Coordinates of C-alpha atoms in Angstrom, one line a residue:
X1 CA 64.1 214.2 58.5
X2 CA 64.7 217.3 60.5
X3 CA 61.9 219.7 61.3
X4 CA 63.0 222.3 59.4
X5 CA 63.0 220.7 55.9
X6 CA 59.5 218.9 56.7
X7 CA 58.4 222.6 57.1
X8 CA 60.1 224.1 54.2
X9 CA 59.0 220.8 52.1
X10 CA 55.3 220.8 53.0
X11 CA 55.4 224.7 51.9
X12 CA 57.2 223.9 48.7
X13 CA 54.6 221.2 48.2
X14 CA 51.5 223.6 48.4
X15 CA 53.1 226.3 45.9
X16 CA 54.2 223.5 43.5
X17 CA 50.9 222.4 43.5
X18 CA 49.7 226.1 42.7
X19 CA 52.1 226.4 40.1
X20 CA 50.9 223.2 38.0
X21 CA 47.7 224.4 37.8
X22 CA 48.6 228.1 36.9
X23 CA 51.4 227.1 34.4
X24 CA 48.3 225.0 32.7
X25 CA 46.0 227.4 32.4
X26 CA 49.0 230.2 30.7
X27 CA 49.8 226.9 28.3
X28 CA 52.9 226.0 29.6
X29 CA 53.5 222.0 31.1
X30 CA 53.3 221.4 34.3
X31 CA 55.6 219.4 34.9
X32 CA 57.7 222.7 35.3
X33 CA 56.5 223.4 38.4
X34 CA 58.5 220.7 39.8
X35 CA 61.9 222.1 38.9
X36 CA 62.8 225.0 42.0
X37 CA 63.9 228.4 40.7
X38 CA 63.6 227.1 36.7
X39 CA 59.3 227.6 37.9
X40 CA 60.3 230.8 39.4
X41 CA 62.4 231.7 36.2
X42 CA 59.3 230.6 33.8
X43 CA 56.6 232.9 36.4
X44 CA 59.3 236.0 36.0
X45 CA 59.7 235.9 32.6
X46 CA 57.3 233.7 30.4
X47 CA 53.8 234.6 32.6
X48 CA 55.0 237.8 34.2
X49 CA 57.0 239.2 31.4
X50 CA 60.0 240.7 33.7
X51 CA 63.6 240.8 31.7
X52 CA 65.8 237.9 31.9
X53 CA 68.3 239.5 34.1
X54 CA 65.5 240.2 36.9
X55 CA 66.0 236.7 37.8
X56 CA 69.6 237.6 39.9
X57 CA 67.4 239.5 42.6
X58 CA 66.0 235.8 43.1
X59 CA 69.9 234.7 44.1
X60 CA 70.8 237.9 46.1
X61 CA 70.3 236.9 50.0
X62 CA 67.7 239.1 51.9
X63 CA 66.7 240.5 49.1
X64 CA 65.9 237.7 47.2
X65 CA 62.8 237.1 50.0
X66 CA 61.5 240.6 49.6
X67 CA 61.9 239.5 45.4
X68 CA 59.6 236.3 45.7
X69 CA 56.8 238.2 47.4
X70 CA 57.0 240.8 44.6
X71 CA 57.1 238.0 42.1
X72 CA 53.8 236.3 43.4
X73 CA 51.7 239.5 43.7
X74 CA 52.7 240.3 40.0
X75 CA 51.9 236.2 39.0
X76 CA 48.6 236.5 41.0
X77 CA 48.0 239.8 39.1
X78 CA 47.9 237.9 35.6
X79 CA 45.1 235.9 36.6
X80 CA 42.9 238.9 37.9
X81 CA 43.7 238.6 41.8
X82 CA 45.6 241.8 43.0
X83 CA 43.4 242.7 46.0
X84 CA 44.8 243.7 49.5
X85 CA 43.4 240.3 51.1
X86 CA 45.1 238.6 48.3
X87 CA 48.6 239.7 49.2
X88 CA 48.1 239.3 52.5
X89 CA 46.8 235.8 52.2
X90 CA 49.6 235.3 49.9
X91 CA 52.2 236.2 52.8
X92 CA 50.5 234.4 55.4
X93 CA 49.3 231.4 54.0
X94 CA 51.1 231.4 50.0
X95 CA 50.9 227.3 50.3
X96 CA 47.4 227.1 50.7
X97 CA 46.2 230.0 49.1
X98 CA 48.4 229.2 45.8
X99 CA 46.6 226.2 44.9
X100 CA 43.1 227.1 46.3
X101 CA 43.7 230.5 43.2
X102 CA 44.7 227.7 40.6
X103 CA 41.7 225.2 41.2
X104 CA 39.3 228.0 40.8
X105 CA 37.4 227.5 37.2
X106 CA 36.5 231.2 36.5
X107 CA 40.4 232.1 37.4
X108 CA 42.4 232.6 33.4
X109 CA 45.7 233.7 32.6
X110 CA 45.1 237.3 31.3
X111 CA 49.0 237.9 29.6
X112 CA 51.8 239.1 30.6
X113 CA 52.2 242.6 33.0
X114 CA 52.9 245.1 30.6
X115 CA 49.5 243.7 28.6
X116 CA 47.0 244.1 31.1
X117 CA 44.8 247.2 31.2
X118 CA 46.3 249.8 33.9
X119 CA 44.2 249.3 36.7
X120 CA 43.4 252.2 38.6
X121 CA 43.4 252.2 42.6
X122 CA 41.6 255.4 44.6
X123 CA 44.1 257.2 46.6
X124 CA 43.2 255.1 50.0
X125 CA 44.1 251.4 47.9
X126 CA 47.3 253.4 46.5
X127 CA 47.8 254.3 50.4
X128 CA 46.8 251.0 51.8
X129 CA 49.2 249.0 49.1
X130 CA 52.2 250.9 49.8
X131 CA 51.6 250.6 54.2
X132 CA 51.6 246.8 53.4
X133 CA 54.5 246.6 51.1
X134 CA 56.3 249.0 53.6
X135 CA 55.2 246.7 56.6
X136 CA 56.3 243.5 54.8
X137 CA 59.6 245.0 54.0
X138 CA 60.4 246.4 57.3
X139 CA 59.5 243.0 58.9
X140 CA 61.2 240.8 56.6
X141 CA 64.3 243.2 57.1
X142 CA 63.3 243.3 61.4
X143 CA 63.6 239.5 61.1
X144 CA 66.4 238.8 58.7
X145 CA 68.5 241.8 58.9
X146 CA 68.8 243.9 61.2
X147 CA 66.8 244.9 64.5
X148 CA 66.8 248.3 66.5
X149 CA 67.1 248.3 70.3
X150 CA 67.4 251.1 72.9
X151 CA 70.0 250.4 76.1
X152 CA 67.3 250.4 78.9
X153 CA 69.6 250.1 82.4
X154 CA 73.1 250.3 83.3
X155 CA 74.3 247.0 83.2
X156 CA 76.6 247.4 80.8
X157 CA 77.9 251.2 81.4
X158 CA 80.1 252.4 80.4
X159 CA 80.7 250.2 77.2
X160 CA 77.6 250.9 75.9
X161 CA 75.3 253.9 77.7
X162 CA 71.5 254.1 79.0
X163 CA 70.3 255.8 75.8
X164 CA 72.0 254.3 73.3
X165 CA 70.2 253.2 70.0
X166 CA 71.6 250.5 68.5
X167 CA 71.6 248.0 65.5
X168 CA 71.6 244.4 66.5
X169 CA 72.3 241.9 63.8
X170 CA 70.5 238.8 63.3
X171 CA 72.6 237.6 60.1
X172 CA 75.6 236.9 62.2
X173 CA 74.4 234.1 64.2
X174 CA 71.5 233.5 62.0
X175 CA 67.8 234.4 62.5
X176 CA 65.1 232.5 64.0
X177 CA 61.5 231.5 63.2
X178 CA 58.8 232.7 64.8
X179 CA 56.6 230.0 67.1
X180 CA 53.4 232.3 66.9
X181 CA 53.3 233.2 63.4
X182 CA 49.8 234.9 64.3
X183 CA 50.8 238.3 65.7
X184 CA 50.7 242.2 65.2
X185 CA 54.1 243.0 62.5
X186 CA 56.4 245.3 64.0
X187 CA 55.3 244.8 67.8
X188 CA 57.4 242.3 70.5
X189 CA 55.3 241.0 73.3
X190 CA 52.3 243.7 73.6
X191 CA 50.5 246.2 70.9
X192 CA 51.9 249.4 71.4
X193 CA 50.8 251.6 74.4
X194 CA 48.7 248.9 75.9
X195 CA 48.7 245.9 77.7
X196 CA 47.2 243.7 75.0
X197 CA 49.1 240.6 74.1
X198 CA 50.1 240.8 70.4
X199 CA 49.9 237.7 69.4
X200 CA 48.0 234.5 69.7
X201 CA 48.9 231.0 69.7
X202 CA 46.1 229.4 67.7
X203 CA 48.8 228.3 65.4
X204 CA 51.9 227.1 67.7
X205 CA 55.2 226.1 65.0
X206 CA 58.3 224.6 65.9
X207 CA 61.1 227.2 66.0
X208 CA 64.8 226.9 64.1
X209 CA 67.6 228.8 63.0
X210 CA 68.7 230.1 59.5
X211 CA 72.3 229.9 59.2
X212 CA 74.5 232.3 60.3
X213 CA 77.9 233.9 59.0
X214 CA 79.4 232.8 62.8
X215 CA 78.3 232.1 65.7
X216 CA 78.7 233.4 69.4
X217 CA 82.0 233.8 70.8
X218 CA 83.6 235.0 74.2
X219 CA 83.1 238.7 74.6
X220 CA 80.8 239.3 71.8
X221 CA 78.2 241.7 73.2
X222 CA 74.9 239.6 72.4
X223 CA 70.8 240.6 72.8
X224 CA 69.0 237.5 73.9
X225 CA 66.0 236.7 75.4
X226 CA 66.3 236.5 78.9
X227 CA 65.0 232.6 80.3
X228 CA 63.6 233.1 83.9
X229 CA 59.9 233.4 83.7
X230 CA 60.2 235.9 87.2
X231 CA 62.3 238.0 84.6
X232 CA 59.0 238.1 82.1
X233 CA 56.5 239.5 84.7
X234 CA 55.9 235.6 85.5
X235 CA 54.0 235.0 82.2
X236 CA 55.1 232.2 79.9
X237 CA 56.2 234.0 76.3
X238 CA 57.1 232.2 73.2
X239 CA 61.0 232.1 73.5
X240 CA 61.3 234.8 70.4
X241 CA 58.9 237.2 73.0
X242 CA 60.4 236.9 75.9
X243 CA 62.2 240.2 77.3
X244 CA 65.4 241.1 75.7
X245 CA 68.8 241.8 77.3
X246 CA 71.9 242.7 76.4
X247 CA 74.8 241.2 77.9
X248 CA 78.8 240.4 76.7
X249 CA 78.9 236.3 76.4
X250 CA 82.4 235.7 79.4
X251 CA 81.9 231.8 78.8
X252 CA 80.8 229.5 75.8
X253 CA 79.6 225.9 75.9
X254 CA 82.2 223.4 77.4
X255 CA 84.2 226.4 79.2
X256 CA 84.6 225.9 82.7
X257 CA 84.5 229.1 84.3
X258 CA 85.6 231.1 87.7
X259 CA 85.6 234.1 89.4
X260 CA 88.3 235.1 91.7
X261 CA 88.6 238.6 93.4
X262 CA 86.5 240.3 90.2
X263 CA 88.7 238.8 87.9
X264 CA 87.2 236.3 85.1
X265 CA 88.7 232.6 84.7
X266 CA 88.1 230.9 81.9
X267 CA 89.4 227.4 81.6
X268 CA 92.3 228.2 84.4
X269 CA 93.4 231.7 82.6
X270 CA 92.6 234.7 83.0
X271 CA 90.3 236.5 80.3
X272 CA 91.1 240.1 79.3
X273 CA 88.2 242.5 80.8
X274 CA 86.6 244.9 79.0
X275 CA 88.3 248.4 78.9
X276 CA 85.3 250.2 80.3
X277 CA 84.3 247.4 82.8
X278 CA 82.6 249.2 86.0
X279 CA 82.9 248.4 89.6
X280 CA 80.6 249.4 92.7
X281 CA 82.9 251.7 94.5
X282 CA 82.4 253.8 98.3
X283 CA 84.1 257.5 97.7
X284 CA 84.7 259.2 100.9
X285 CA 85.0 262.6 100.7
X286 CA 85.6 265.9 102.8
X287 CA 81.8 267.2 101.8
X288 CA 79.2 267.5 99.7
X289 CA 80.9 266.8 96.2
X290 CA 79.3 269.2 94.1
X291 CA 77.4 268.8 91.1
X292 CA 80.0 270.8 88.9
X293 CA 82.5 268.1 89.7
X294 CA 80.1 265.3 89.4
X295 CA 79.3 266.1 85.6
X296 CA 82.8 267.1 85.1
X297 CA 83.3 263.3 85.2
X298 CA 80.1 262.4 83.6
X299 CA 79.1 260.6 87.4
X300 CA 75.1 260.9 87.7
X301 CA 74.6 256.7 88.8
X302 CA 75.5 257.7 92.9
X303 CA 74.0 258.2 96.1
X304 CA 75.0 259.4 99.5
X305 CA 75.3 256.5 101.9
X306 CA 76.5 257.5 104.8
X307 CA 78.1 261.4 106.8
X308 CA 80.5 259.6 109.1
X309 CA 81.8 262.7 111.4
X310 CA 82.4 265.5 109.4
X311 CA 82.7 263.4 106.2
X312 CA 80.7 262.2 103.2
X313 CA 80.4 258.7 101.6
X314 CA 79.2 258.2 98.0
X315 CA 78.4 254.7 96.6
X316 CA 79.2 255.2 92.4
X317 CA 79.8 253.0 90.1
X318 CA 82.9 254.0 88.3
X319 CA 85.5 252.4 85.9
X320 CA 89.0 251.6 87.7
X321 CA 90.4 254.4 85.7
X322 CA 87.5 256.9 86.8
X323 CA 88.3 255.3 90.0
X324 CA 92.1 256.5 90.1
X325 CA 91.0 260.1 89.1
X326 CA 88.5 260.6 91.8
X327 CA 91.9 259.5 94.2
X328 CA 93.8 262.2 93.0
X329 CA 91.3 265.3 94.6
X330 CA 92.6 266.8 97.5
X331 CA 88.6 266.6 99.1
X332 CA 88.4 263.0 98.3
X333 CA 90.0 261.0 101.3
X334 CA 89.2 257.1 100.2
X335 CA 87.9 255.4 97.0
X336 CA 87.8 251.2 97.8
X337 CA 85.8 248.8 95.6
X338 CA 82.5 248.1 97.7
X339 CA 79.2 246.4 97.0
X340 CA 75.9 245.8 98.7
X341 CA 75.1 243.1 101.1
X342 CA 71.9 243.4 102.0
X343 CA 71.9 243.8 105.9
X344 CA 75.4 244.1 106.2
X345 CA 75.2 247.4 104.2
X346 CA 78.4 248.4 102.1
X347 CA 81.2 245.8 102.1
X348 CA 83.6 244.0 100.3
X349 CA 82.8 240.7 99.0
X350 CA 85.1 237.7 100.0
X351 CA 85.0 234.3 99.3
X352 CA 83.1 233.4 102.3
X353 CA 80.7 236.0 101.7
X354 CA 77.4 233.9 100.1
X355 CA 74.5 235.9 98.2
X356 CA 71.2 234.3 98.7
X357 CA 70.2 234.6 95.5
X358 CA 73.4 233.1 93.5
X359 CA 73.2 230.7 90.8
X360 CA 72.3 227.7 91.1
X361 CA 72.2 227.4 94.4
X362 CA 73.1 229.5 97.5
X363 CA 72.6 226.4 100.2
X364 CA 75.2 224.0 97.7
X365 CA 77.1 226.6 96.3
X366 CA 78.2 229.3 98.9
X367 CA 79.4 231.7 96.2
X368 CA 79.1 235.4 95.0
X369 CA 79.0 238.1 92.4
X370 CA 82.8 238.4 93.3
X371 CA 84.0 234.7 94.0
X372 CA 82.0 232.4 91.8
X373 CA 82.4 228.6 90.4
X374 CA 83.9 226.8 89.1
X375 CA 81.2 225.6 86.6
X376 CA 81.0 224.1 83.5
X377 CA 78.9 225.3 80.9
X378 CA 76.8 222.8 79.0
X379 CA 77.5 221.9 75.5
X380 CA 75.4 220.1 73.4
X381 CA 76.3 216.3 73.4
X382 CA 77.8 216.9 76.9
X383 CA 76.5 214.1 78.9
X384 CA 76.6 214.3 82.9
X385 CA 76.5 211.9 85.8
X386 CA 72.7 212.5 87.7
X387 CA 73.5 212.9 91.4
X388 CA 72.3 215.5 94.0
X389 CA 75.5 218.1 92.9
X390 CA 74.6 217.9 88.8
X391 CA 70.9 218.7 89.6
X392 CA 71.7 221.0 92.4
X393 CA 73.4 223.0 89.1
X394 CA 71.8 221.8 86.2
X395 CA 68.6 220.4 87.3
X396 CA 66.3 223.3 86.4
X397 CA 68.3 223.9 82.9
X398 CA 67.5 220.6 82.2
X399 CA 63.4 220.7 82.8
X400 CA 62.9 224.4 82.0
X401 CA 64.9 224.8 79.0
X402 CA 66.4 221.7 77.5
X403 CA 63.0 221.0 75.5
X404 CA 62.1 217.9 77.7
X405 CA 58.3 217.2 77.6
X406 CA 58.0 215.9 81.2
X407 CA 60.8 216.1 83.9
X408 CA 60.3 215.6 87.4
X409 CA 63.4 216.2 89.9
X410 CA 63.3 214.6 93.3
X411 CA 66.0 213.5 96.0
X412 CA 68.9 213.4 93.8
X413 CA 67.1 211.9 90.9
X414 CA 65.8 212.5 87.7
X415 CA 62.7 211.5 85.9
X416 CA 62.0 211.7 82.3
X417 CA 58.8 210.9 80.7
X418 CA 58.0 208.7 83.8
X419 CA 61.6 206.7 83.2
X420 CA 64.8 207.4 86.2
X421 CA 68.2 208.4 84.3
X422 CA 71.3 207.9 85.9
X423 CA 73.1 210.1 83.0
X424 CA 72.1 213.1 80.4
X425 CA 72.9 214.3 77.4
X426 CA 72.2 217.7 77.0
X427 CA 70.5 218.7 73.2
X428 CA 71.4 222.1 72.8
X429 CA 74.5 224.7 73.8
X430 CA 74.3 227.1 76.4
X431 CA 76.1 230.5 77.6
X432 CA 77.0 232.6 80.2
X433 CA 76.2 236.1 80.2
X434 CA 78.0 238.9 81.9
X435 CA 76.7 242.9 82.4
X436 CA 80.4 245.1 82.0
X437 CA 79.0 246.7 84.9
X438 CA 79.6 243.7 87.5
X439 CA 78.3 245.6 90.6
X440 CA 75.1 246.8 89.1
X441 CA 74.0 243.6 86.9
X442 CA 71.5 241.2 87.1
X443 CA 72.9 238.6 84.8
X444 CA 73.7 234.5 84.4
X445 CA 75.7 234.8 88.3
X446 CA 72.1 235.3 89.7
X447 CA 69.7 233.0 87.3
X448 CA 72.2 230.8 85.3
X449 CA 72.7 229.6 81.2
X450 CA 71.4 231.6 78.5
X451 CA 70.4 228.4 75.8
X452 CA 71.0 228.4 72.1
X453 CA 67.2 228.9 71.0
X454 CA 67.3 232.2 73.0
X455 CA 70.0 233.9 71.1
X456 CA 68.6 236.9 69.3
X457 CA 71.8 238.7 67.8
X458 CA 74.9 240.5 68.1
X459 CA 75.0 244.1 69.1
X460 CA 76.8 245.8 66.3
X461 CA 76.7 249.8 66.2
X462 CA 75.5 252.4 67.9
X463 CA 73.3 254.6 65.2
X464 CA 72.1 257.0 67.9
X465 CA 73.3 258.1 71.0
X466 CA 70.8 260.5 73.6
X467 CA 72.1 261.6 77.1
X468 CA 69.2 262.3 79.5
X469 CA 71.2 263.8 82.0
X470 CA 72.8 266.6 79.8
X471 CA 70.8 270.2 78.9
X472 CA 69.1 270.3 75.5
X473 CA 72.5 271.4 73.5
X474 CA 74.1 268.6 74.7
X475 CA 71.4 265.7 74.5
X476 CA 72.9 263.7 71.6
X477 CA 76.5 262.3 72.7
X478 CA 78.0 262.7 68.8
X479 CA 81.0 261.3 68.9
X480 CA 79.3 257.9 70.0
X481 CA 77.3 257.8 66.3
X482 CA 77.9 254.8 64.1
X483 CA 80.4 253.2 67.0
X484 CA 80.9 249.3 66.2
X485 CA 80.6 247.7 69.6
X486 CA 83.4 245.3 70.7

């Protein structure tokens, strides 16, 4: 049995339990309990006293979570528990505190709701019950639904823009648990405005998916949680805390994918690029280009990188169309595609031009940003020959992320759990991730596969849209609200 349904059976084991006892004690058999939803229909309307028809919020996805919490608070309410630390106890632990409620002698079924004297709550219980109700909701709908993030860098510009708010969804490739169920609601890796961990790991649960309504597909813009531990200030997160990117997917498990001149291969052919995909570009120009011009075309990623004679050279990152514009000035005398080598300064790549820090390996694979692969992505099932070449590309995938216990890699060979393998099987899928700004991203070309269990969701709209660079009239970018991102 999978780990999932051991989870989701031990939890239904502990409210069944509750429920016996409870249904007992209101008259009812308990034997009921044993029947899922019927024992939620009998709480809603035979203990509770709710209207039949209440019982479709129960089947309603999403909403039907929110429903069940409600349900329980107004149950635990008919036996004389409807304290704060009882709901919270409730949501946290519901299959331990549910029977530990029920085996409690002086605990009696009081009648239905709408019977019980109106209990009243001073204005800081009111203020407290509706701050936990508005927190549960907002982190059920955080987890479930929907999640907000802001665009941080440029690596995507200019398909989506540094200051752009968006909505990511988690019911399209379905949500995942949390590993550290123990942590501050609302918050990611730290509590707000400090450098205090937000959670702790006291209680450590093994992580799965809900189902989705799809799942991720080449040049679906996607938020994940980025897998390097150098990438998450060298600290080892829970997978659901590490840092989160945003990145389009180029390649899916089993592709086999190259780069050639810029251009994207996939399987041999050529994959359509993204209409406002952005290149590193030199623009040489008479002079100074001045600032009118510059936000004329919306250009405020540049610098000055060289005055050769009595000339000026920008390096900007433009689109190809931008790119043809800028041509067309009568002060602008060259605009080439150009990127940055290190100690060889401003250059275009070639294939024999090798970045030292390439994946997955500079010394075996001589590639670059530019001219990269071919390599296979990993699939799950996909099983691979162990020699010095597999490792060389999939050795650290395998022992950082492929949820092996102990893996030791040395001189072309490959230990697991003390035994040598001369084959593996990978267990999950992985994917390649791709910034639409190529020159100016730090994505899967520089520290590989982004697996399965990292996928957070898919970027959907943009709700907000702020540009930093433009004077206070101009701050929000309107025609970019409610955008669906493709």
């Amino acid at each position: 049995m999978s780990t999932p349904l051991i989870t989701l059976l031990i939890y239904r084991i502990g409210i069944t339990i509750g429920y016996w006892k409870l249904f007992e004690k209101a008259g009812i058999e308990g034997w009921k309990s044993l029947i899922p939803f019927y024992s939620e229909y009998i709480i809603a309307v035979d203990l509770v006293g709710k209207p039949k028809w209440w019982i479709v919020y129960l089947l309603i996805p999403v909403v039907n979570i929110i429903a069940y919490f409600v349900l329980i608070f107004n149950l635990l309410r008919c036996y004389g528990k409807e304290s704060l630390g009882a709901q919270l106890l409730t949501i946290f632990a519901g299959f331990i505190y549910l029977p530990y409620v029920s085996f409690q002698k002086d605990v009696k079924y009081r009648g239905k709701l709408h019977t019980l004297p109106e209990v009243k709550k001073s204005i800081t219980q009111e203020w407290a019950d509706a701050i936990i109700f508005a927190v549960v909701a907002a982190t059920l709908i955080r987890w479930l639904i929907m999640e907000a993030y802001t665009i941080p860098t440029p690596s995507m510009e200019n398909s989506l823009l540094v200051g752009d708010f968006l909505f990511v969804s988690k019911f399209h490739y379905g949500t995942r648990t949390t590993t550290t169920p123990l942590q501050v609601p609302l918050t990611h890796q730290k509590i707000w405005f400090t450098d205090l961990p937000s959670y702790v790991e006291w209680i450590k649960l093994p992580q799965y998916r809900l189902p989705g309504i799809t799942h991720v597909k080449r040049n679906d813009v996607v938020v994940f949680n980025v897998p390097p531990r150098e990438l998450n200030e060298y600290k080892d997160y829970p997978v659901d805390l590490k840092t989160n990117y945003i990145k389009r997917c180029v390649a899916i498990p089993g592709d086999t994918l190259r780069i050639i001149d810029r251009q994207v291969y996939i399987n041999g052919k050529a994959e359509e690029n993204p209409p406002l995909m952005q290149y590193s570009y030199l623009v040489v120009a008479n002079n100074d280009i001045s600032e009118r011009i510059l936000k004329k075309y919306k250009i405020y990623d540049y610098e000055i990188v060289g005055r050769p004679g009595d000339g000026v050279v920008y390096q900007m990152f433009l689109t190809e169309e931008l790119a043809q514009e800028l041509k067309k000035l009568n002060f602008v005398r060259e605009v080439k595609i150009a990127t940055h080598n290190g100690s060889e300064g401003f250059s275009t790549r070639t294939e024999k031009t090798v970045e030292p820090n390439i994946f997955p390996d500079s010394k075996t694979f001589p590639w670059n940003g530019d001219f990269f692969g071919p390599l296979v992505i990993p699939a799950k099932g996909m099983t691979i020959p162990i020699n010095e070449k597999t490792l060389a590309t999939y050795g650290s995938t395998i022992k950082l992320y492929d949820h092996n216990d102990d893996v030791k890699l040395d001189s072309g060979k490959l230990v697991i759990d003390g035994k040598e393998v001369t084959e593996y099987t990978f267990k999950q899928n992985y994917y390649f991730m791709m910034g639409d700004n190529r020159h100016n991203s730090l994505d899967s070309r520089y520290w590989g596969f982004v697996p399965e269990d990292h996928i957070v969701g898919k970027a959907f709209f943009i709700w907000l849209s702020i540009d930093r660079n433009a004077d206070f009239i101009h701050k929000i970018r309107w025609s970019r609200f409610f955008r669906i991102i493709e």
